[in-house]
Coordinates of C-alpha atoms in Angstrom, one line a residue:
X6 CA 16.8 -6.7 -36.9
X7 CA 13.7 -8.1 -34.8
X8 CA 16.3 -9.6 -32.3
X9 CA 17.9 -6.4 -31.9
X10 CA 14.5 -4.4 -31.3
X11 CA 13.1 -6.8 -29.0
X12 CA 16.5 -6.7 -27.0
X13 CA 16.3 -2.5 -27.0
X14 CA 12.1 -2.8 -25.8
X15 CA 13.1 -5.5 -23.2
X16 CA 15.7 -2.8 -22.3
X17 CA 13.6 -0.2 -21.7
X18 CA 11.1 -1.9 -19.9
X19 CA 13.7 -3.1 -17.4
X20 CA 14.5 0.6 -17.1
X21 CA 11.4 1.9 -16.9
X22 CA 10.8 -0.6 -13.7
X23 CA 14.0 0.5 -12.0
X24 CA 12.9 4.0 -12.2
X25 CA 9.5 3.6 -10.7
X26 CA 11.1 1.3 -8.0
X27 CA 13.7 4.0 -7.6
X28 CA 11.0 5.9 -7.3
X29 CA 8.7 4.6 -4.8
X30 CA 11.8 4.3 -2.2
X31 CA 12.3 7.9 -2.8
X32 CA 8.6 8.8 -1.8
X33 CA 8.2 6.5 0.8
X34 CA 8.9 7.6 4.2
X35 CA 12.0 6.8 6.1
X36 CA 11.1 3.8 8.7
X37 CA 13.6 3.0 11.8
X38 CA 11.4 0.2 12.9
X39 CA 14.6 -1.9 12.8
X40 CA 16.7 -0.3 15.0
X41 CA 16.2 -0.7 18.7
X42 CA 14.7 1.8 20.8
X43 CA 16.2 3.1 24.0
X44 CA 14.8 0.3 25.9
X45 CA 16.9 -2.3 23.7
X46 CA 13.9 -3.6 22.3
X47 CA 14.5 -5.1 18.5
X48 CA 11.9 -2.8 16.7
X49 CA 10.0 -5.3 15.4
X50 CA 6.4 -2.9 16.6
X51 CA 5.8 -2.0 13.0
X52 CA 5.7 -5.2 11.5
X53 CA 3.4 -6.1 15.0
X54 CA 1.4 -3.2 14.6
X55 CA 1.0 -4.0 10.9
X56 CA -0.1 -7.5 11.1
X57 CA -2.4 -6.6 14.0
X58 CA -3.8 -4.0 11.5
X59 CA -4.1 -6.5 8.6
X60 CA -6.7 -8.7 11.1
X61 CA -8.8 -6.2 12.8
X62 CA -8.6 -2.7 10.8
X63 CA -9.3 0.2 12.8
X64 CA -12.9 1.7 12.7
X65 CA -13.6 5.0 11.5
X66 CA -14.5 7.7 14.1
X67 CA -18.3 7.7 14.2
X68 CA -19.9 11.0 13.5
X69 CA -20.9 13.0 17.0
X70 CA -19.4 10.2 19.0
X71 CA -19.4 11.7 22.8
X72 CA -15.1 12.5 22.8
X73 CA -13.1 10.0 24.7
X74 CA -15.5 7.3 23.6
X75 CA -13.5 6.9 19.8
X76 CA -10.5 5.1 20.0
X77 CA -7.9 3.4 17.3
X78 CA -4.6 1.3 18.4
X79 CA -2.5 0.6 15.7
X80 CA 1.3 1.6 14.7
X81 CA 2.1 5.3 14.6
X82 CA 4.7 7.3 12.6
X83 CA 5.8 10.9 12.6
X84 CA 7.3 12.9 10.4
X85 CA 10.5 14.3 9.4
X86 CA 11.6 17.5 9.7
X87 CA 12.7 17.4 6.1
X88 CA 8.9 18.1 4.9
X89 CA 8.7 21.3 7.4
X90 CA 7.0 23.7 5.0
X91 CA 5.1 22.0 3.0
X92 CA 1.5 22.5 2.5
X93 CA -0.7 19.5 4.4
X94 CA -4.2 18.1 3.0
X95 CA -5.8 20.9 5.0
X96 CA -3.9 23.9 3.2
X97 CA -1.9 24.8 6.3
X98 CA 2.2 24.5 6.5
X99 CA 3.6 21.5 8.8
X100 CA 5.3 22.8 11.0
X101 CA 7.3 19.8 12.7
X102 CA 7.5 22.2 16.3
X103 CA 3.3 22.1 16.5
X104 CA 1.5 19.3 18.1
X105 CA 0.0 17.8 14.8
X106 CA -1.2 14.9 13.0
X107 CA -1.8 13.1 10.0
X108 CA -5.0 10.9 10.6
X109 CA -6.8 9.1 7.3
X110 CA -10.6 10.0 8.5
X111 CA -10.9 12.1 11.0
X112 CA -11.9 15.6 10.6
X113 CA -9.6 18.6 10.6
X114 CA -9.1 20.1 13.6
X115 CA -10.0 17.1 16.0
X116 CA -8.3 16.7 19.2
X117 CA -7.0 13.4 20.0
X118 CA -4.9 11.7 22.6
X119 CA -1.9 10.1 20.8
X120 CA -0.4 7.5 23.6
X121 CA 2.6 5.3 23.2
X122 CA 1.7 1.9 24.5
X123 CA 5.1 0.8 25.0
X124 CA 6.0 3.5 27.7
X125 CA 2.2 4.9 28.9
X126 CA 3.8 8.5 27.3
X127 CA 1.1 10.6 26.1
X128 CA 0.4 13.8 24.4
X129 CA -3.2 15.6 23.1
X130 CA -2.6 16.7 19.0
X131 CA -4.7 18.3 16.3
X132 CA -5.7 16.5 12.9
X133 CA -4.2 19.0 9.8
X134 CA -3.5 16.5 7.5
X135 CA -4.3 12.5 5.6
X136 CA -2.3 9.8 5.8
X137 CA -0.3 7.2 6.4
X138 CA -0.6 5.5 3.8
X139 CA 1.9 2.6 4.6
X140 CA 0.1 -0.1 5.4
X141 CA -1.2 -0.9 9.3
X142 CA -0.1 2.8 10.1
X143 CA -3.0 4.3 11.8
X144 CA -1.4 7.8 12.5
X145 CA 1.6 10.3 11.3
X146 CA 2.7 12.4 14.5
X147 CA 4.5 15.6 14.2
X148 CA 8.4 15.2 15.1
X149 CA 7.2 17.8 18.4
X150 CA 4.6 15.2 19.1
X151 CA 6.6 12.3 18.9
X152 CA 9.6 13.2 20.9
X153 CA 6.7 14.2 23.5
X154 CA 5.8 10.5 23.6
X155 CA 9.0 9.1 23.3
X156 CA 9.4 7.3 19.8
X157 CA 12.0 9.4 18.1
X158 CA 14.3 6.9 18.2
X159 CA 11.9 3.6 17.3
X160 CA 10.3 5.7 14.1
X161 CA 7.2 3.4 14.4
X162 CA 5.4 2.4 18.1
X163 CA 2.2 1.0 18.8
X164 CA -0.5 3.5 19.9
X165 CA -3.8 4.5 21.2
X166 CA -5.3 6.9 19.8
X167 CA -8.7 8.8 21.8
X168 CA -10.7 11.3 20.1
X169 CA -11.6 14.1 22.6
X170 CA -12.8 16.8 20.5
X171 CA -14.3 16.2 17.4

């Protein structure tokens, strides 16, 4: 009898952790950082970006900084259009056609300048929501954004990131 009720708990536990593994990939966003990008590079920026992150984190903007003068470089994301619709961390809908972004400390509604390092592709977007939070990300970009600067097809790029308005 104890055999049998050990065996059933060491079942369920076993269960239990596929679920919440199951579940975690479910939640997680989709990464192409493994594919190469138009230029033929191997993708490997993420894990660049990440272990650049893990040795010098990025600073937080400081408060009334004069604009231009806050900057981040780290890897950048964007979003799919699968979560068009939902509500961000400031209340408003993403929209994936707006210039937006996903930033972890900056206020709503700053302006920054989002530019790819790999290709000098730039483009100016407004703060409406937190995150990443996948390690060494620094920013989420909108899918409008993105394609703007060029890393559609990479998923994850390395990035400056200027604050011009705060």
């Amino acid at each position: 009898m104890l055999k049998s009720s050990l065996t059933a708990t060491a079942a369920a536990t076993a269960f239990a952790c596929l679920l919440f593994f199951l579940l975690v990939l479910l939640l997680a966003p989709a990464s192409h950082a493994h594919e190469p990008d138009a230029a033929g590079n191997d993708g490997d920026v993420a894990a660049e970006a990440a272990s650049d992150a893990m040795r010098e984190p990025p600073l937080p903007a400081q408060p009334g900084a004069a604009p231009g003068i806050a900057t981040f470089e780290g890897a950048v994301s964007f979003y799919g259009r699968e979560f068009a619709g939902r509500s961000t961390a400031s209340g408003e809908r993403f929209d994936p056609d707006l210039l937006t972004m996903a930033h972890r400390t900056l206020p709503f509604g700053t302006q920054v300048r989002v530019t790819n390092l790999r290709n000098n592709k730039s483009v100016v977007v407004r703060v409406n929501d937190r995150g990443p939070f996948v390690g060494g990300r620094i920013g989420d970009l909108s899918a409008a954004a993105a394609a703007l600067v060029d890393m559609l097809r990479a998923g994850v790029v390395r990035a400056r990131l200027e604050v011009l308005e705060p």
